[in-house]
XYZ file of C-alpha atoms in Angstrom:
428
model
C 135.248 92.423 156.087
C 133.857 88.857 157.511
C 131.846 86.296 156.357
C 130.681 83.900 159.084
C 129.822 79.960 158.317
C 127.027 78.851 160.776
C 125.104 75.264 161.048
C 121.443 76.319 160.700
C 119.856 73.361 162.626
C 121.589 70.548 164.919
C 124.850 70.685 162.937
C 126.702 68.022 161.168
C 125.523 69.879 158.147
C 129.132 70.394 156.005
C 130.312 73.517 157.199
C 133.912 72.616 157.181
C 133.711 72.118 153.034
C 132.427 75.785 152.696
C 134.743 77.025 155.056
C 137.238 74.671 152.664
C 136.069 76.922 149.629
C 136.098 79.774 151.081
C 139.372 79.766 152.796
C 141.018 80.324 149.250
C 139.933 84.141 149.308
C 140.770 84.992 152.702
C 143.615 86.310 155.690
C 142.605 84.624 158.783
C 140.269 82.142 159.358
C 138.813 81.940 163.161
C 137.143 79.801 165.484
C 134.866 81.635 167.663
C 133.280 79.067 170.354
C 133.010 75.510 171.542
C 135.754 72.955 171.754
C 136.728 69.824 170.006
C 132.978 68.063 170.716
C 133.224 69.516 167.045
C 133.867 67.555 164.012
C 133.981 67.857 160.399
C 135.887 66.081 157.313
C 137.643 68.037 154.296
C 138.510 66.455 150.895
C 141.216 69.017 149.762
C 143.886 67.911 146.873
C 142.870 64.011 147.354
C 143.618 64.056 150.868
C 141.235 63.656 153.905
C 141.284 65.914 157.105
C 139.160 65.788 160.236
C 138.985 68.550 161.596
C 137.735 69.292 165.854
C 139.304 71.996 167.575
C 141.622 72.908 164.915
C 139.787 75.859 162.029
C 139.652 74.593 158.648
C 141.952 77.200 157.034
C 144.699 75.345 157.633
C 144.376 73.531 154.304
C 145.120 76.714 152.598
C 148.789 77.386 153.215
C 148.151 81.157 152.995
C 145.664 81.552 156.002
C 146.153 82.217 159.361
C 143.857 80.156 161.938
C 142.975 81.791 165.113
C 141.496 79.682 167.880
C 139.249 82.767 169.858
C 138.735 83.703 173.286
C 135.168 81.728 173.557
C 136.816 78.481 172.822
C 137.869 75.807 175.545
C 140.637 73.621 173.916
C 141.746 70.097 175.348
C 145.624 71.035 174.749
C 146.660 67.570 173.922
C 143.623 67.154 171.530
C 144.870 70.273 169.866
C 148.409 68.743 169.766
C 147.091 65.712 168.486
C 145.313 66.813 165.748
C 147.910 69.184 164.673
C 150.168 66.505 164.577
C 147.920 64.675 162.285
C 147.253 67.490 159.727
C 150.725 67.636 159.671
C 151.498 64.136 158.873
C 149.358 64.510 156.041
C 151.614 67.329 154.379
C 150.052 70.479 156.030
C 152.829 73.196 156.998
C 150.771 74.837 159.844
C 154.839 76.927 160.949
C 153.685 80.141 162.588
C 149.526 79.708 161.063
C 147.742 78.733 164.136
C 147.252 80.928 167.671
C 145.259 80.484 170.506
C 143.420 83.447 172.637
C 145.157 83.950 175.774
C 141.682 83.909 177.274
C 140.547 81.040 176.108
C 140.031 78.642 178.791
C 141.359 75.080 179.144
C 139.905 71.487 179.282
C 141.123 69.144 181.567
C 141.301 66.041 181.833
C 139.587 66.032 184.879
C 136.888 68.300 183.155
C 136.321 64.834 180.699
C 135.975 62.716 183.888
C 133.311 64.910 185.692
C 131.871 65.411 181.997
C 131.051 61.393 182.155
C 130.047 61.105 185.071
C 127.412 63.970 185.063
C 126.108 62.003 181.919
C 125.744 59.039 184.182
C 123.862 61.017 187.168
C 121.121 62.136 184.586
C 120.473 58.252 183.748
C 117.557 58.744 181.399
C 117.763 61.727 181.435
C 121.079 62.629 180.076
C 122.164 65.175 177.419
C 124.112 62.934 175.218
C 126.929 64.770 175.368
C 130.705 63.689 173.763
C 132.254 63.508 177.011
C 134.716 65.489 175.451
C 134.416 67.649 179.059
C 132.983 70.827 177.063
C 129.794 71.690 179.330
C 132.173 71.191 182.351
C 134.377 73.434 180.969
C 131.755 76.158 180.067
C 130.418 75.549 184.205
C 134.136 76.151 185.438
C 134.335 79.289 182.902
C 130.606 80.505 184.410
C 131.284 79.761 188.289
C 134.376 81.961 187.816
C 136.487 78.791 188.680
C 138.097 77.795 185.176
C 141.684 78.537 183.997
C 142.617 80.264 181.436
C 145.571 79.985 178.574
C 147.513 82.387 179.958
C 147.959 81.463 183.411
C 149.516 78.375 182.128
C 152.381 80.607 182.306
C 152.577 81.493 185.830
C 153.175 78.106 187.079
C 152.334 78.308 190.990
C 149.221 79.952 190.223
C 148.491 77.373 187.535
C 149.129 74.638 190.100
C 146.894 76.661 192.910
C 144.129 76.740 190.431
C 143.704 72.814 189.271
C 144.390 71.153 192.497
C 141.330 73.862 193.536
C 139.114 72.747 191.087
C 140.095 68.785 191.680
C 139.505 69.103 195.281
C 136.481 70.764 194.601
C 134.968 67.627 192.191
C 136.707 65.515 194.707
C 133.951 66.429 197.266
C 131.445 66.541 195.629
C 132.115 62.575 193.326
C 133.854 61.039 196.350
C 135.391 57.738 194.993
C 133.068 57.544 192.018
C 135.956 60.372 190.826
C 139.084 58.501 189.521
C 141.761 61.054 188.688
C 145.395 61.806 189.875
C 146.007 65.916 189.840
C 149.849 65.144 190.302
C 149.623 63.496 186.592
C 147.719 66.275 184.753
C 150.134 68.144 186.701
C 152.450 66.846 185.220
C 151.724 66.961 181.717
C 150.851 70.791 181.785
C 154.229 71.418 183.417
C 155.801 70.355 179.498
C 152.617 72.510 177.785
C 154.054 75.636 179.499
C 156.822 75.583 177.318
C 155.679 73.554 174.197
C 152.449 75.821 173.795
C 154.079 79.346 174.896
C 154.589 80.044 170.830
C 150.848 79.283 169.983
C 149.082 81.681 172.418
C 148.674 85.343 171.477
C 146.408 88.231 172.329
C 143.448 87.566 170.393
C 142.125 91.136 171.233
C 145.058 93.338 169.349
C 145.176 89.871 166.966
C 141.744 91.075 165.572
C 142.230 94.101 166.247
C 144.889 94.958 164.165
C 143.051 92.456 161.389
C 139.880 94.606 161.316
C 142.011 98.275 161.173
C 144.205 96.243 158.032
C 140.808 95.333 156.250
C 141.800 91.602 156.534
C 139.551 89.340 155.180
C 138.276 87.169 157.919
C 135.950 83.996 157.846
C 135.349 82.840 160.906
C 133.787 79.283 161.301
C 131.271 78.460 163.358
C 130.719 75.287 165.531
C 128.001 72.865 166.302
C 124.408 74.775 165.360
C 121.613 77.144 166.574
C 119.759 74.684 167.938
C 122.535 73.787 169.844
C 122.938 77.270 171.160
C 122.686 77.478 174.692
C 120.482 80.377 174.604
C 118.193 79.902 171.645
C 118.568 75.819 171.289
C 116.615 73.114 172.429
C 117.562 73.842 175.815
C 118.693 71.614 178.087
C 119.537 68.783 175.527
C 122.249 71.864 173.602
C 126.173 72.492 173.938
C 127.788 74.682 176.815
C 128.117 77.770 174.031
C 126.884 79.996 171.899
C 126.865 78.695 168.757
C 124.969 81.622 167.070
C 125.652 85.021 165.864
C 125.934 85.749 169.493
C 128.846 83.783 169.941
C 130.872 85.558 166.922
C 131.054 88.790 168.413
C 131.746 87.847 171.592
C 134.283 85.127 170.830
C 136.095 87.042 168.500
C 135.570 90.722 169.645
C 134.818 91.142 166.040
C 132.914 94.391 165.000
C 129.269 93.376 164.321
C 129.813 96.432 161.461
C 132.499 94.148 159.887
C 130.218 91.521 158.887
C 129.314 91.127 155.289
C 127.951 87.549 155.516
C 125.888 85.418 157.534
C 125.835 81.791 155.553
C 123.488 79.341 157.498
C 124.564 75.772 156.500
C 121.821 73.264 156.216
C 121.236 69.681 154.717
C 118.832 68.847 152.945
C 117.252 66.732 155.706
C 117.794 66.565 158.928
C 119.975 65.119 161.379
C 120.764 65.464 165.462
C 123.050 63.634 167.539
C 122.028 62.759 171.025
C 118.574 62.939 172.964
C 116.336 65.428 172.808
C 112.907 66.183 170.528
C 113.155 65.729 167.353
C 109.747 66.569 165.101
C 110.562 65.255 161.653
C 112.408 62.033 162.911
C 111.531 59.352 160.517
C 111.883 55.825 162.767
C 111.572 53.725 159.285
C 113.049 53.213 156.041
C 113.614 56.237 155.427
C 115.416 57.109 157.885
C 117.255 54.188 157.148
C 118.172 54.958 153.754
C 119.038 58.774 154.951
C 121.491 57.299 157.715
C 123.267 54.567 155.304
C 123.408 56.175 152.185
C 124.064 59.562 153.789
C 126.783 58.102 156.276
C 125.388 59.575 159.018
C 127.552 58.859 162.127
C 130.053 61.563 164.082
C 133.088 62.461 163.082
C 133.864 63.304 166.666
C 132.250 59.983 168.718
C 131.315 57.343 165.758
C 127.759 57.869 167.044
C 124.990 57.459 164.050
C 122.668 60.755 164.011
C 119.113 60.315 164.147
C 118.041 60.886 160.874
C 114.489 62.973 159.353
C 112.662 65.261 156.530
C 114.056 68.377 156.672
C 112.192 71.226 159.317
C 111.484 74.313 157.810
C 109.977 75.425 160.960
C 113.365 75.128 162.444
C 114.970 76.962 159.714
C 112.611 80.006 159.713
C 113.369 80.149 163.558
C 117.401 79.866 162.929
C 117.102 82.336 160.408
C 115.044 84.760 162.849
C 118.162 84.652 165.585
C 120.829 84.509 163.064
C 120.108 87.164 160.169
C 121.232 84.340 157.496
C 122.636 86.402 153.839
C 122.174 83.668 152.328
C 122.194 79.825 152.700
C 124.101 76.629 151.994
C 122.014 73.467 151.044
C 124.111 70.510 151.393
C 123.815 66.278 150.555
C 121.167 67.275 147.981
C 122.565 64.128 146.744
C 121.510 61.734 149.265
C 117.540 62.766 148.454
C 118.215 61.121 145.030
C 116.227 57.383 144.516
C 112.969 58.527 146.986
C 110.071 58.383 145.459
C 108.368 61.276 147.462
C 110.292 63.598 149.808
C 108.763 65.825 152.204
C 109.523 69.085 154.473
C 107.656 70.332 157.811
C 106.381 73.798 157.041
C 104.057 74.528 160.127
C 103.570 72.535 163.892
C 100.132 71.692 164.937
C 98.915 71.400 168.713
C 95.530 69.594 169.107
C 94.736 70.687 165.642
C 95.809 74.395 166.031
C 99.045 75.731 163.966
C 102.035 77.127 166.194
C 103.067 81.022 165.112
C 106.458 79.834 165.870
C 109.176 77.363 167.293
C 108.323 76.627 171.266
C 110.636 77.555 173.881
C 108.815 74.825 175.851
C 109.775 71.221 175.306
C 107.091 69.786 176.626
C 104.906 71.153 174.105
C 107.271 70.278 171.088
C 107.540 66.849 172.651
C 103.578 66.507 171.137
C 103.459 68.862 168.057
C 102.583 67.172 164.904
C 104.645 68.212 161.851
C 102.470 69.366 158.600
C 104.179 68.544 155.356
C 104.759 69.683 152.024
C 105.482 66.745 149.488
C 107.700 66.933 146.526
C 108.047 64.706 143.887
C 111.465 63.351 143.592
C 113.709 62.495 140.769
C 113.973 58.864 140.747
C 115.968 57.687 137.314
C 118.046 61.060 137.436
C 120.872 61.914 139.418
C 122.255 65.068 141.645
C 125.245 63.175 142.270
C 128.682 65.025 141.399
C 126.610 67.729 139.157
C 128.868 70.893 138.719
C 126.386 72.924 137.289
C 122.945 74.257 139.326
C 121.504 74.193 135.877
C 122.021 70.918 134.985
C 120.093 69.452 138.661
C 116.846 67.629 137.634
C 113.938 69.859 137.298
C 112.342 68.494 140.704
C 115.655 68.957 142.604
C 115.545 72.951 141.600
C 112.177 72.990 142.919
C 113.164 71.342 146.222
C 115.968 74.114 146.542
C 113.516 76.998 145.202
C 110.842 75.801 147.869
C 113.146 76.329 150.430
C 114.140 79.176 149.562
C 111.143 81.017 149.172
C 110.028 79.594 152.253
C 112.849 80.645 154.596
C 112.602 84.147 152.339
C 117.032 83.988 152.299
C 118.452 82.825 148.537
C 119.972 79.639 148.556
C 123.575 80.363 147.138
C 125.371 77.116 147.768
C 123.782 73.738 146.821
C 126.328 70.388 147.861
C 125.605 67.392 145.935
C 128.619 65.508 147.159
C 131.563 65.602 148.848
C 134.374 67.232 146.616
C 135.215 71.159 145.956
C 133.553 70.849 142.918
C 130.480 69.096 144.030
C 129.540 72.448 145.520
C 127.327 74.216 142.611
C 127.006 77.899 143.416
C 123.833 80.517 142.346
C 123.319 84.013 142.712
C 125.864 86.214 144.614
C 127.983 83.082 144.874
C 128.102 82.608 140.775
C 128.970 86.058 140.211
C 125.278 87.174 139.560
C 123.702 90.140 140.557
């Protein structure tokens, strides 16, 4: 059976230390979309690990990471970072695979990636550059490469200097690359990454028919989806639900549970609207204290309340079991805390999240306020008990609100700052 780890809102929500917890009781651990525009930190055994295009499961020295078909992976990003995890002590000998079908990054996909960013102007995405949504457009167009024709060098070499001629035409000089050098470097991949890349279909496959436990780990966040996020200002994938099954070829029958990951505010990286942003102190104090900048660029997130009106909508495309609330912590010292329940329009109440930016772009949020729990602490709490009356509340509020039990509460940034209720505590 699966359980799938999804960021509820505009990620950066702390996925990677459930996916760090859970990773102790499972097989394989999976990637299922995006590329290495994703980030996330994990505090295992004392040591720190950023994590982008690698899964998470390689801190557990009994899991097997599988990078899936719906991926695009920067190969020297992904030899990069493994050689980093493995400088830090990790063994990651025969753990880590790649889909055959998963399609490559170039460096020239990074180039056209910036430069697309600069022919919005104002209007740009606010993209990593990382060369993702380029990646994605190659994959769509029919145009991209994928791992395994890495292997069959002259059709390799027919492909990219097809693609850079294409860019070439259409960026002129603005487009500053050299095809013989990329060339070049993929001409030593073809042998260096021949070991990693498997046949993710029979991979799975044979995982599902064995009753492996899988957790596959979700990038980015619904509202990044490209589909059912706050389109155009979103990533090049799916990030939902969506994106499991067809980036793993995972049975939708196999999946036990759905965990949406969500702080306990709100964060989002990049341009696009943003309801609850709070432009003050608060905001402030949510950035600072909650170190709010990207693991991936360095960029500081925008920072708000949390949007429950977002949530319910997540929850409605992604079937949540249950949910993780995480940085509970970084509430503690505000005097009053508040959460959008409902969107108004020239004084009438939305039934639901707009499709149409235009409209969000004037919506005014309507908030709940909660006392909060100034002169007690949720910091490094091990026990959901022992939280401060007003902080249970908080948790309880949302969720009743989003009707999905809360079974994972974060209130820093350890294992055992992750207090568990319900299912998750062993109760019925």
């Amino acid at each position: 059976m699966a359980t799938v780890v999804l960021g509820a809102i505009w990620g950066d929500e702390g996925k990677g230390k459930l996916v760090d917890i859970l990773c102790d009781s499972v097989d394989i651990c999976a990637r299922c979309q995006g590329g290495n525009n994703a980030g996330h930190t994990i505090v295992a055994n004392g040591v720190t690990y950023d994590f982008h295009i690698l899964p998470s499961g390689l801190v557990n020295p009994r899991c097997i990471n599988l990078i899936g078909s719906g991926c695009v992976v920067h190969i020297p990003s992904f030899f990069q970072e493994l050689e980093n995890v493995q400088k830090k002590g990790l063994d990651t000998t025969e753990r880590i695979f790649i889909s055959d079908r998963a399609h490559i990054v170039f460096d020239l996909h990074q180039l056209v990636d910036g430069l697309e960013e600069i022919q919005l102007g104002a209007q740009n995405i606010g993209t990593t550059r990382k060369g993702i949504g380029p990646s994605y457009s190659t994959k769509a167009s029919r145009s991209g490469v994928r791992m395994y024709e890495l292997f069959n060098w002259p059709e390799f070499e027919k492909k990219l200097r097809v693609l850079a001629d294409g860019y070439k035409r259409r960026f002129g000089d603005l487009l500053v690359y050299d095809v013989e050098e990329e060339l070049a470097k993929y001409k030593t991949y073809a042998e260096t990454l021949r070991s990693y890349v498997i046949d993710a279909v029979v991979f799975m496959s044979d995982a599902q028919k064995s009753n492996a436990r899988i957790l596959v780990e979700g990038a980015n966040a619904l509202m990044l989806d490209i589909d059912y996020g706050t389109y155009p200002y979103v990533t090049s994938s799916n990030t939902g639900i969506g994106g499991v099954l067809t980036g793993l070829a995972i049975s939708p029958m196999k999946l036990k549970n759905i965990i949406g990951v969500v702080k306990a505010y709100t964060t989002r990286v990049g341009a696009g609207p943003f309801v609850t942003e709070q432009l003050n102190e608060i905001g402030e104090h949510l950035q600072s204290v909650g170190k709010e900048w990207g693991v991936t660029t360095g960029r500081k997130r925008r920072c708000g309340w949390l949007d429950l009106v977002v949530l319910k909508y997540s929850t409605a495309v992604n079937c949540y079991t249950s949910l993780n609330i995480t940085k509970l912590d970084i509430l503690d010292g505000i005097a009053e805390i508040k959460v959008a329940v409902a969107y108004t329009l020239d004084g009438v109440e939305l039934e639901s999240f707009p499709a149409d930016l235009s409209l969000l772009e004037r919506v005014e949020p309507v908030y709940k306020t909660f006392p909060g729990w100034v002169g007690e602490t949720t910091a490094n709490i091990t026990n959901y008990a022992d939280l401060p009356k007003a902080a249970r509340e908080y948790v309880e509020f949302v969720e009743e609100f989003s009707g999905v039990p809360v079974e994972y509460v974060g209130v820093g940034p350890a294992r055992t700052h992750m207090l568990k209720r319900g299912r998750a505590a062993g109760k019925a």
